[in-house]
Short mmCIF file of C-alpha atoms and ligand atoms in Angstrom, two decimals:
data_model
loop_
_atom_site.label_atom_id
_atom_site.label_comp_id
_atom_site.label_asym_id
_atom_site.label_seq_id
_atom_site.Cartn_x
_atom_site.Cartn_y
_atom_site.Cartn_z
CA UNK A 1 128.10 47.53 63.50
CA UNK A 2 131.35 45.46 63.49
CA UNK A 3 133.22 44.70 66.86
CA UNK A 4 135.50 47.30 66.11
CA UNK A 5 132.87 49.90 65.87
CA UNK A 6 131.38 48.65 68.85
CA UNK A 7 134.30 48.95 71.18
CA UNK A 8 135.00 52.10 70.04
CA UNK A 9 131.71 53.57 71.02
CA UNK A 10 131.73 51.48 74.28
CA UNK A 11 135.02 53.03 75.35
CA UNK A 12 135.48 54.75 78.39
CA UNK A 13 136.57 57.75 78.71
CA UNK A 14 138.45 58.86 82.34
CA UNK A 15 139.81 62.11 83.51
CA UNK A 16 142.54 62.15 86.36
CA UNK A 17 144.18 65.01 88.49
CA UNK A 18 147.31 64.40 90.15
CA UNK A 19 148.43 61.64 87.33
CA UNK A 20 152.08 62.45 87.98
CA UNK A 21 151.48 61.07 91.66
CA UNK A 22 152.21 58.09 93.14
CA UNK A 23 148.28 56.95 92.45
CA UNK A 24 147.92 58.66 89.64
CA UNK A 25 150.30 55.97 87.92
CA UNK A 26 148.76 53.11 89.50
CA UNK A 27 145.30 54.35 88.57
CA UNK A 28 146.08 55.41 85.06
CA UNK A 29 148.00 52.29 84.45
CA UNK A 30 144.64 49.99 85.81
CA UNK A 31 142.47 52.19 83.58
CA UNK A 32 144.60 51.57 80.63
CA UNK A 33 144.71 48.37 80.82
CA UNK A 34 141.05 48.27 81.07
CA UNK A 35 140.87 49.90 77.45
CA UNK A 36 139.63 53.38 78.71
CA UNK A 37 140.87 56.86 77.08
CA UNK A 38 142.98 58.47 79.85
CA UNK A 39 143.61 62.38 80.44
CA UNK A 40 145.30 63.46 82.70
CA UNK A 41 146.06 66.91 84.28
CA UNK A 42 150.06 68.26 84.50
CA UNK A 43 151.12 71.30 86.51
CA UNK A 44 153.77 73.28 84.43
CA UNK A 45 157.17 73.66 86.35
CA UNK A 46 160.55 74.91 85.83
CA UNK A 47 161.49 71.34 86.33
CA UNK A 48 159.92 68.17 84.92
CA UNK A 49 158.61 65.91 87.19
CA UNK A 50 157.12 63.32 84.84
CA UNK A 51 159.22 60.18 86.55
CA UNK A 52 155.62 58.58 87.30
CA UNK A 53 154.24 59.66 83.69
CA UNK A 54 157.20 58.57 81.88
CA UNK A 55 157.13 55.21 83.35
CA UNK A 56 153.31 54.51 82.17
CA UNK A 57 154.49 55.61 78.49
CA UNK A 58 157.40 52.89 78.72
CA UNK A 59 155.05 50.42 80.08
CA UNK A 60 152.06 51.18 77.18
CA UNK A 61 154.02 51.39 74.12
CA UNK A 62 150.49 52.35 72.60
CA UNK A 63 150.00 54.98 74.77
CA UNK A 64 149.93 58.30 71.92
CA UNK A 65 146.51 56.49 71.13
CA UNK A 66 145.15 56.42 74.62
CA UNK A 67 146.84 58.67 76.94
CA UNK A 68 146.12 62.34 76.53
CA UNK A 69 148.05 64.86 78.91
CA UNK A 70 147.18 68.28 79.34
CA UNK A 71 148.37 71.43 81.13
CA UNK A 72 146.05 72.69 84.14
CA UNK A 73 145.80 73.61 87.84
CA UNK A 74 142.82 72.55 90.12
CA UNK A 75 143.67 76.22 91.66
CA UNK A 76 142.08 77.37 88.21
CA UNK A 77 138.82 77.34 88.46
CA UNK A 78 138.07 78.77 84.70
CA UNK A 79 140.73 76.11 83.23
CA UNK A 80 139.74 72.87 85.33
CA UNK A 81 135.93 73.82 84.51
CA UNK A 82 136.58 74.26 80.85
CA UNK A 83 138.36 70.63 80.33
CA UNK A 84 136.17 69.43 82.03
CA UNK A 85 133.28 70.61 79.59
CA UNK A 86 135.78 70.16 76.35
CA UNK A 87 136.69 66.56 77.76
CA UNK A 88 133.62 64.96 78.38
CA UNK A 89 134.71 62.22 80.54
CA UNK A 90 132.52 59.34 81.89
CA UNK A 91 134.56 59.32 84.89
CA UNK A 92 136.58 62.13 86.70
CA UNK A 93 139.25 61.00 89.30
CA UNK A 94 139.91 63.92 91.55
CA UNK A 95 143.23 62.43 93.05
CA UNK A 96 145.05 66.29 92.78
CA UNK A 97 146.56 67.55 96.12
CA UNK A 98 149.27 69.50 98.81
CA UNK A 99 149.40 65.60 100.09
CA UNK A 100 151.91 65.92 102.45
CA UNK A 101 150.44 66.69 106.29
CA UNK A 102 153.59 68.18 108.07
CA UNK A 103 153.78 70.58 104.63
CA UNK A 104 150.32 71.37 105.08
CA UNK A 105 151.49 73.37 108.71
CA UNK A 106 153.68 75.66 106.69
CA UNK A 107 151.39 75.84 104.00
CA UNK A 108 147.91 76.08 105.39
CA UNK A 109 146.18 78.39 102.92
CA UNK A 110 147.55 76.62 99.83
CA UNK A 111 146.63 73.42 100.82
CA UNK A 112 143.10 74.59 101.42
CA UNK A 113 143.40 76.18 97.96
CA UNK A 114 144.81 73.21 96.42
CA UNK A 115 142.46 70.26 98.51
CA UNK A 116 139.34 71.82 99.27
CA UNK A 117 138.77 74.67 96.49
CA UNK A 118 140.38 73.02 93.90
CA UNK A 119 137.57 69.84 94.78
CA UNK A 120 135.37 72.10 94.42
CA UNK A 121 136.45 73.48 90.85
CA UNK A 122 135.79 69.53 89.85
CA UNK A 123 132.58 69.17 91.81
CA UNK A 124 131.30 72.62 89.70
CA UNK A 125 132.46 70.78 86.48
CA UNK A 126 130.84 67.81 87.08
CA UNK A 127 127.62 69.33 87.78
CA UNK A 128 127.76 71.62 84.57
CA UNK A 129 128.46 68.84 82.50
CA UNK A 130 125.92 66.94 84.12
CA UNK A 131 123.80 68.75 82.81
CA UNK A 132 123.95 67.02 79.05
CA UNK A 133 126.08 64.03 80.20
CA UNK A 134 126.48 61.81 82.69
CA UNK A 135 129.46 62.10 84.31
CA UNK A 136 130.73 60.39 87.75
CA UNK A 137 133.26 61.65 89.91
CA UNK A 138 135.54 60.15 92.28
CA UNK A 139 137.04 62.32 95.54
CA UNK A 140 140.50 61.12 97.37
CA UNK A 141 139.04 61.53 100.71
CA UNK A 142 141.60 60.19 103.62
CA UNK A 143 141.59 58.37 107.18
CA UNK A 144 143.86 61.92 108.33
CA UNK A 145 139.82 62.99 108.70
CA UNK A 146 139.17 60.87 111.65
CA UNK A 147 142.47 62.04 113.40
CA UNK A 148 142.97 59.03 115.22
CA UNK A 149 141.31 59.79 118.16
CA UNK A 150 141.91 57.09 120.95
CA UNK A 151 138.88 54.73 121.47
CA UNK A 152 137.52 55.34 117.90
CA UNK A 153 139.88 52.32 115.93
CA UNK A 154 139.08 51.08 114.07
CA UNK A 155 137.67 53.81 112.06
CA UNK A 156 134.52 53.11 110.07
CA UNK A 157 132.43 55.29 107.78
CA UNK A 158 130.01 56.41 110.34
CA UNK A 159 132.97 57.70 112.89
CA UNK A 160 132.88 61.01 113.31
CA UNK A 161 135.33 63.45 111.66
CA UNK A 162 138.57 64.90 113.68
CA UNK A 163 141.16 66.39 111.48
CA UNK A 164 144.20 67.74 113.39
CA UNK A 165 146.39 69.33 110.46
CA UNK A 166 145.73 71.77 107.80
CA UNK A 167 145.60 69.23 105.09
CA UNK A 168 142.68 67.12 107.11
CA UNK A 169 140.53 69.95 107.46
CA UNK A 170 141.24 70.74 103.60
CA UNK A 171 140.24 67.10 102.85
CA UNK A 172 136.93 67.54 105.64
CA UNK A 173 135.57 70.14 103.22
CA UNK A 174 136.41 68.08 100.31
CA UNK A 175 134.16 65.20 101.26
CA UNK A 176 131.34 67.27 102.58
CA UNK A 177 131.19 69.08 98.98
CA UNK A 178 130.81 65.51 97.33
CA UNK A 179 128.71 64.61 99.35
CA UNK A 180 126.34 68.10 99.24
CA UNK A 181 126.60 67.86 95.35
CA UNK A 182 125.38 63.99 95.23
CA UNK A 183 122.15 65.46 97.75
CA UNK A 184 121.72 68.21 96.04
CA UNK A 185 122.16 67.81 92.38
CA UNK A 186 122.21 64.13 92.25
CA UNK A 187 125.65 64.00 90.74
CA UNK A 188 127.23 60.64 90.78
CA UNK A 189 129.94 61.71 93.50
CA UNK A 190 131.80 59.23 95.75
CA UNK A 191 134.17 59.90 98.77
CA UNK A 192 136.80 56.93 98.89
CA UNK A 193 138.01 57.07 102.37
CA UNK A 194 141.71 55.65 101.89
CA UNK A 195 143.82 54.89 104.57
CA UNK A 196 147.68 55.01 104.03
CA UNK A 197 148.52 53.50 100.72
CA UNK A 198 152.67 52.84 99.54
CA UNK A 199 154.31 51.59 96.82
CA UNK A 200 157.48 52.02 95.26
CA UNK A 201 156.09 55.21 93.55
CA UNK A 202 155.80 56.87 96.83
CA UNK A 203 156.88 60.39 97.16
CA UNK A 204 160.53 60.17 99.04
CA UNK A 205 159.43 62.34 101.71
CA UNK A 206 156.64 60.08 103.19
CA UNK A 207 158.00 58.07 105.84
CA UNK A 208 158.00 54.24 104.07
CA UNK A 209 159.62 55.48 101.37
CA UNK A 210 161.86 57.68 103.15
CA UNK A 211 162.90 54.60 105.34
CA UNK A 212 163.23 52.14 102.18
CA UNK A 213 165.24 54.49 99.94
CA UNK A 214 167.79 54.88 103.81
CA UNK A 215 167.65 51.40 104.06
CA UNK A 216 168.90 50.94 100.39
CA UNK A 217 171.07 54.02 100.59
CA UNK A 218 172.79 52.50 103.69
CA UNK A 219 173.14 49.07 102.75
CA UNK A 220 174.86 50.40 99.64
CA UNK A 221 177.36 52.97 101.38
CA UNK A 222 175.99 55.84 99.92
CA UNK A 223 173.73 57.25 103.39
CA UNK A 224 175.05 56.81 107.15
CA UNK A 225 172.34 57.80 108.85
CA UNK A 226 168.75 58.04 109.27
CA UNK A 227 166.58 60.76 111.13
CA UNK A 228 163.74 60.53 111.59
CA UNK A 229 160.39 61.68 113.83
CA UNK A 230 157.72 59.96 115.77
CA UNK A 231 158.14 56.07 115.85
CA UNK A 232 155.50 55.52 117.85
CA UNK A 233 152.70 57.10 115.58
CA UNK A 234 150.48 53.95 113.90
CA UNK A 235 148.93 53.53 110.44
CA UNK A 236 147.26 50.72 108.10
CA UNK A 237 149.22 50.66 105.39
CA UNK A 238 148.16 48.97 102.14
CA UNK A 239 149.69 48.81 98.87
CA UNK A 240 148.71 51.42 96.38
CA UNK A 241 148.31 49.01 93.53
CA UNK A 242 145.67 47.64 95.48
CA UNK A 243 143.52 50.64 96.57
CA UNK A 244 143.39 52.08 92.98
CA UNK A 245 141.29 49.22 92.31
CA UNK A 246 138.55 50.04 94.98
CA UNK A 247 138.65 53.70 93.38
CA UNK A 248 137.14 52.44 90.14
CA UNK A 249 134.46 49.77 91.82
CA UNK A 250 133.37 52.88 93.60
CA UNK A 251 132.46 54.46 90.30
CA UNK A 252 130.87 51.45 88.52
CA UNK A 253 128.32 50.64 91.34
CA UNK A 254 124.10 51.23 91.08
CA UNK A 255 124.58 54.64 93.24
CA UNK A 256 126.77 56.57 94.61
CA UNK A 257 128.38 56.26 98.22
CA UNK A 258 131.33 56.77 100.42
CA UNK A 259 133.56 53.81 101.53
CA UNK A 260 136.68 53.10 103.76
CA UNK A 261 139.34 51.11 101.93
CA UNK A 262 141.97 49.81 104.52
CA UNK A 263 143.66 46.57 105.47
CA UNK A 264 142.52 46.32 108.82
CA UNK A 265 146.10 46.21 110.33
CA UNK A 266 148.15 48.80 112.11
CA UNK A 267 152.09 48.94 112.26
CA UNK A 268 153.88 51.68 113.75
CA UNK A 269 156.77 53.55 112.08
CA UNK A 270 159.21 50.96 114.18
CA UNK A 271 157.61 47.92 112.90
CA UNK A 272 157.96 49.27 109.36
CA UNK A 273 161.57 50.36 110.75
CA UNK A 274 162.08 46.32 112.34
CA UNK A 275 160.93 45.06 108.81
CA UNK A 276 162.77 47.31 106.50
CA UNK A 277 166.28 46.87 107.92
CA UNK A 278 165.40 42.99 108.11
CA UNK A 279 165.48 42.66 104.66
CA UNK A 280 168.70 43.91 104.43
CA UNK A 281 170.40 42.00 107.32
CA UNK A 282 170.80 45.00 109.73
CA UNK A 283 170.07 46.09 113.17
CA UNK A 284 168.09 49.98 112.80
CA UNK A 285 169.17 51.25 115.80
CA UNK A 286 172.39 51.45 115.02
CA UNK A 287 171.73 53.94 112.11
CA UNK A 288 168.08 55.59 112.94
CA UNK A 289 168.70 59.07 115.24
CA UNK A 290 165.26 60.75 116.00
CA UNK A 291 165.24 64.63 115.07
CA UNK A 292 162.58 67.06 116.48
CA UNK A 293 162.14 68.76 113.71
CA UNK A 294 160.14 66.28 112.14
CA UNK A 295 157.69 65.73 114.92
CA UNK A 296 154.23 67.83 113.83
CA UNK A 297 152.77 70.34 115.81
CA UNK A 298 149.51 67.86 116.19
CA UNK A 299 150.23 64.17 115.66
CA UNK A 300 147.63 61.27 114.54
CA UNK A 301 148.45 58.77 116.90
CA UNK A 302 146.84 55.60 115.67
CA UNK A 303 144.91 54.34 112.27
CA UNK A 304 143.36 51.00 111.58
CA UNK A 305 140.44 51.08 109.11
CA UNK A 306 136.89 48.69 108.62
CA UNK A 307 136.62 47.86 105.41
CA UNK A 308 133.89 45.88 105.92
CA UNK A 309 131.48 47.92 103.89
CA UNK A 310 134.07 47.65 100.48
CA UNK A 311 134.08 44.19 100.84
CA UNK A 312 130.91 43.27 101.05
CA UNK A 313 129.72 45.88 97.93
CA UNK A 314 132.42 46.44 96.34
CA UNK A 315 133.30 42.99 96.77
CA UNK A 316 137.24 44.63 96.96
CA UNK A 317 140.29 43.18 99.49
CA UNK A 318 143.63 44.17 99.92
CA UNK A 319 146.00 41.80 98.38
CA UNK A 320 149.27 42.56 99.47
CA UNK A 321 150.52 41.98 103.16
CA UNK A 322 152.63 44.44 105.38
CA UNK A 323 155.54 42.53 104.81
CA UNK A 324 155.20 41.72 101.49
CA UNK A 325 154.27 45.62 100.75
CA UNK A 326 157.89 46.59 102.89
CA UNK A 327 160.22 44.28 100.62
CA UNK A 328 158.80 45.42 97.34
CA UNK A 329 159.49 48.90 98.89
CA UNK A 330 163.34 48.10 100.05
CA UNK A 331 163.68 45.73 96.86
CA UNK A 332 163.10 48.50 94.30
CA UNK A 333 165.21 50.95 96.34
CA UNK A 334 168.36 48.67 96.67
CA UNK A 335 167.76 48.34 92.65
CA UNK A 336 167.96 52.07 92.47
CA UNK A 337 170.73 52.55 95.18
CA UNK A 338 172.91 50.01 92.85
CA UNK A 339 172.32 51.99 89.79
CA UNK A 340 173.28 54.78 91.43
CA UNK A 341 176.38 53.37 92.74
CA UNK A 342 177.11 52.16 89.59
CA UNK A 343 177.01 55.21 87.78
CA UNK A 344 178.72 57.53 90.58
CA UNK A 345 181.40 55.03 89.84
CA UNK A 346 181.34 56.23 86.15
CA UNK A 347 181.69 59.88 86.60
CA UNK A 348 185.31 61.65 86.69
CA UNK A 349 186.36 62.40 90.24
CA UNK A 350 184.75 65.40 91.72
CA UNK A 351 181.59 65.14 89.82
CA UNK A 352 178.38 63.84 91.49
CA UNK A 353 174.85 62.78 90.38
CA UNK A 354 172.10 64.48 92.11
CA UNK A 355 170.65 63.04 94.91
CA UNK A 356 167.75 65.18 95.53
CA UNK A 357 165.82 63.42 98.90
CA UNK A 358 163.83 63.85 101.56
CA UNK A 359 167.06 65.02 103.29
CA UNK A 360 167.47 67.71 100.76
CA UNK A 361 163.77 68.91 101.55
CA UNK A 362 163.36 72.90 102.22
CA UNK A 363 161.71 71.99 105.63
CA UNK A 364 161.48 69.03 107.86
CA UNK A 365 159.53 66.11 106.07
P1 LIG B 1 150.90 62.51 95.52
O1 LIG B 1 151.84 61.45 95.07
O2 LIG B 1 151.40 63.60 96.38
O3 LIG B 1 150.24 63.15 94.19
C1 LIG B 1 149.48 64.34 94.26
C2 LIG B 1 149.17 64.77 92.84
O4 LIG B 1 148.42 65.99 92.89
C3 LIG B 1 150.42 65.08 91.99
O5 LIG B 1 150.19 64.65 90.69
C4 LIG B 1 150.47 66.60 92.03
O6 LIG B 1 151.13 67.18 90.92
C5 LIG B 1 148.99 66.91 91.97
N1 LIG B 1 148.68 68.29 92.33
C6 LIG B 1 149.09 68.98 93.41
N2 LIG B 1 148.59 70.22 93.39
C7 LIG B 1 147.85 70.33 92.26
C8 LIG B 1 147.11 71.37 91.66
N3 LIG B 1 147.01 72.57 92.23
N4 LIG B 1 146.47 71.14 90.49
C9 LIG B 1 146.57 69.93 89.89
N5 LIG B 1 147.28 68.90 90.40
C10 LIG B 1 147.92 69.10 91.58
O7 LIG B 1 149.65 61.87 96.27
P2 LIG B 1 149.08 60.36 96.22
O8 LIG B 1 149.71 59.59 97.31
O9 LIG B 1 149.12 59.89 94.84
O10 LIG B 1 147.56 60.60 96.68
C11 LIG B 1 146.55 60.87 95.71
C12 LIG B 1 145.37 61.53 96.42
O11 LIG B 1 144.87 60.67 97.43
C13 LIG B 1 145.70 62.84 97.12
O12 LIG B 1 144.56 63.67 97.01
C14 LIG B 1 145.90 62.44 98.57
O13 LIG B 1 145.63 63.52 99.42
C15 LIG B 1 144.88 61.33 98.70
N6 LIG B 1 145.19 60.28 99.68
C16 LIG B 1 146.40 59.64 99.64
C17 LIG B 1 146.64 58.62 100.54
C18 LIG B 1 147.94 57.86 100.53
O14 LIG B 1 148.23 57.20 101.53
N7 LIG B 1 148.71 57.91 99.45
C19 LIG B 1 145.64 58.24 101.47
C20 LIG B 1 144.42 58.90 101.44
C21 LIG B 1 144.18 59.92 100.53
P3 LIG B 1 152.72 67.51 90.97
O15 LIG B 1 153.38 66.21 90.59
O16 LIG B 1 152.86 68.57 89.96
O17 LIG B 1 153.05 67.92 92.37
O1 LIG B 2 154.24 59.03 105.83
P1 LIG B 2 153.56 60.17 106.49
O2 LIG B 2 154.07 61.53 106.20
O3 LIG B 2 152.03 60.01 106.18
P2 LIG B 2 150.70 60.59 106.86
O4 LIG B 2 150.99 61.83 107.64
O5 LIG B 2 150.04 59.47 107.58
O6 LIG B 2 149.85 61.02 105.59
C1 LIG B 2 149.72 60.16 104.45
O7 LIG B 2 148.61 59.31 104.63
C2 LIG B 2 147.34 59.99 104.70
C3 LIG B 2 146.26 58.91 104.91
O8 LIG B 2 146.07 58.69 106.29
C4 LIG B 2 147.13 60.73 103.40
F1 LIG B 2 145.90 61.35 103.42
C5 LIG B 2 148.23 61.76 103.21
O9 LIG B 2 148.07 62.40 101.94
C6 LIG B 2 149.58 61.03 103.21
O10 LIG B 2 149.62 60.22 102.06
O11 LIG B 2 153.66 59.98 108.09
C7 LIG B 2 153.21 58.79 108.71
C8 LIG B 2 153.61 58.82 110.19
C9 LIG B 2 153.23 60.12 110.90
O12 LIG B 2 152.70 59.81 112.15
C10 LIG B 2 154.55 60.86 111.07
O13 LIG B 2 154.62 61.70 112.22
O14 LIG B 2 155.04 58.74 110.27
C11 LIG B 2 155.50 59.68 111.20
N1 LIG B 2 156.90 60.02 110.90
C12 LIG B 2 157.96 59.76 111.72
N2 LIG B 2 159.08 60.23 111.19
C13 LIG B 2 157.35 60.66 109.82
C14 LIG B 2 158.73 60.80 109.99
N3 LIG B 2 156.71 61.11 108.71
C15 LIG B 2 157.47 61.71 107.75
N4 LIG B 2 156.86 62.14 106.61
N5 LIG B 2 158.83 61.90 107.88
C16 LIG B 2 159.51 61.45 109.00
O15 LIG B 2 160.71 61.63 109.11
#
């Protein structure tokens, strides 16, 4: 067997839901460059949302020969089980979900369709396939199951669970499934307990990003203000880049197990506010109003994770800092905010570009 031969048939092959998310693209992106076979799973809208997807394409101008999209819904059981079968992946990323906590209040039902069934749907793939190949399986569990209950910082992975929103309790079922199918069929399943995770990518309606993309907006004219909710509220933020990473170590270890991935560090939304407006030479309070409506009907008050565990057997640290995390965030917005500006300058008077934002959202986000 030639070398070419032999990477061939040592070639990985991954599956991912929720690749058009923010770590979907930072995952798939790590995996190609790692030489693995990537599919991933798209929801089919009226609209295309394939910003994320579109980028990895630009970035791997290869891609056609290893990066394999296909249409699906974790909410469809008969679909996700059958690609799952057809696909035969070593690996299965199960990064699909309703993400967003203060959407999971108006959405309760869906999110427990989309976070806990829909886990489920993979889990029962997983362990059919099992059956005549080994496959492993990865489940984006999250530090919104500890709740942030005062005394328990920083959070390990023996503290006990405390969701307080419909998407935490989702995500509470989520890891307890893993975890039953790794006890009870021996599949290769591992919880990664992430704590907040940014990047550029983020969605626009999380608060980092939604402060960035203001910042940028507002340095460049284009935004006045700024509302926002709860300033006080804490979290360890890492960069995203970084915690895709811990994802795969989890999957190449001896056994499978659960483990926190965190920095360690808490900042609360005004820090991120004191930092982000630094960047850019201005004062926040002069542009930041606070707005009810974006306060949640049960708030996690603090979040600062041990990663203690990762580090010692996954042998994984962050590598970004909280500063250094907030000015790639503002940098990349003030990039877009001049492109913008640049191109609203363009258009014949009366004519706009979209500027669909967190401000445009149907609810309070
Ligand atoms: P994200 O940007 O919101 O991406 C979520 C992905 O899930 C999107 O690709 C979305 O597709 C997809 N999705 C939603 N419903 C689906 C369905 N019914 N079937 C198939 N796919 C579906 O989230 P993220 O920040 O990348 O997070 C990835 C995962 O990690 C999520 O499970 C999240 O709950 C978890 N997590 C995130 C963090 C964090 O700080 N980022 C921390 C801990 C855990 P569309 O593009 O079509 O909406
Ligand atoms: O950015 P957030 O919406 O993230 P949150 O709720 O911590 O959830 C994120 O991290 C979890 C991991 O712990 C993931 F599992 C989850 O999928 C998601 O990625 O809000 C962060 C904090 C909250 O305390 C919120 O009340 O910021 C506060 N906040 C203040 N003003 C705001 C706003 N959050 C949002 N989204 N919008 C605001 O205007």
């Amino acid at each position: 067997m030639n070398a070419d031969n032999m990477a061939e048939t040592t070639q990985k092959t991954a599956l991912i839901t929720g690749i058009t998310g923010q770590d979907g693209y930072y995952l798939s992106r790590s995996l190609l460059e790692k030489g693995y076979v990537v599919h991933g799973i798209v929801r089919r809208s009226s609209s295309m949302n394939r910003e994320r997807t579109d980028r990895l394409k630009a970035e791997f101008p290869d891609w056609e020969e290893q990066l394999f999209l296909h249409y699906g819904d974790v909410t469809d059981a008969a679909c996700t089980i059958e690609r799952i079968i057809q696909l035969e992946p070593d690996e299965i990323y199960n990064l699909s979900a309703q993400s967003h906590v203060r959407v999971s209040f108006d959405k309760p039902l869906f999110t427990h369709q989309v976070n806990a069934v829909g886990a489920l749907h993979v889990l029962e793939g997983a362990r059919l396939l099992n059956r005549t190949k080994p496959v492993r399986v990865y489940q984006a569990s999250t530090s919104e199951m500890f709740g942030g209950i005062p005394g328990t910082s920083p959070q390990s992975e023996t503290t006990p669970f405390h969701p307080r929103s419909p998407y935490a309790c989702a995500k509470v079922a989520a890891y307890h499934h893993t975890v039953n199918y790794r006890e009870s069929y021996g599949l290769f399943a591992c919880n990664g307990i992430l704590f907040n995770h940014e990047s550029p990518m983020r969605g626009e309606n999380f608060v980092t990003r939604k402060i960035t993309r203001g910042v940028a907006w507002i340095k460049h004219g284009l935004q006045e203000r700024l509302a926002l909710g709860n300033l006080d509220a804490k979290r360890d933020w890492g960069f995203a880049g970084d915690y895709v990473d811990a994802m795969w170590r989890m999957l190449q270890q001896e056994s499978p197990e659960d483990f926190v991935i965190a920095t360690g560090e808490t900042h609360s939304v005004r820090e991120f506010l004191d930092c982000a407006f630094e960047r850019v030479g201005l004062d926040w309070t002069a542009y930041v109003d606070i707005d009810p409506r974006f306060l949640r009907p049960a708030e996690v008050e603090v979040l600062c994770g041990d990663a203690s565990k990762a580090r010692s057997q996954l042998g994984w640290r962050p590598e970004t800092s909280f500063r250094g995390l907030v000015e790639m965030m503002v940098d990349h917005d003030l990039e877009l905010a001049e492109r913008h500006r640049r191109m609203s300058a363009m258009l014949p008077l009366g004519v706009s570009i979209s500027t669909a934002s967190a401000s445009s959202s149907p609810s309070p986000t």
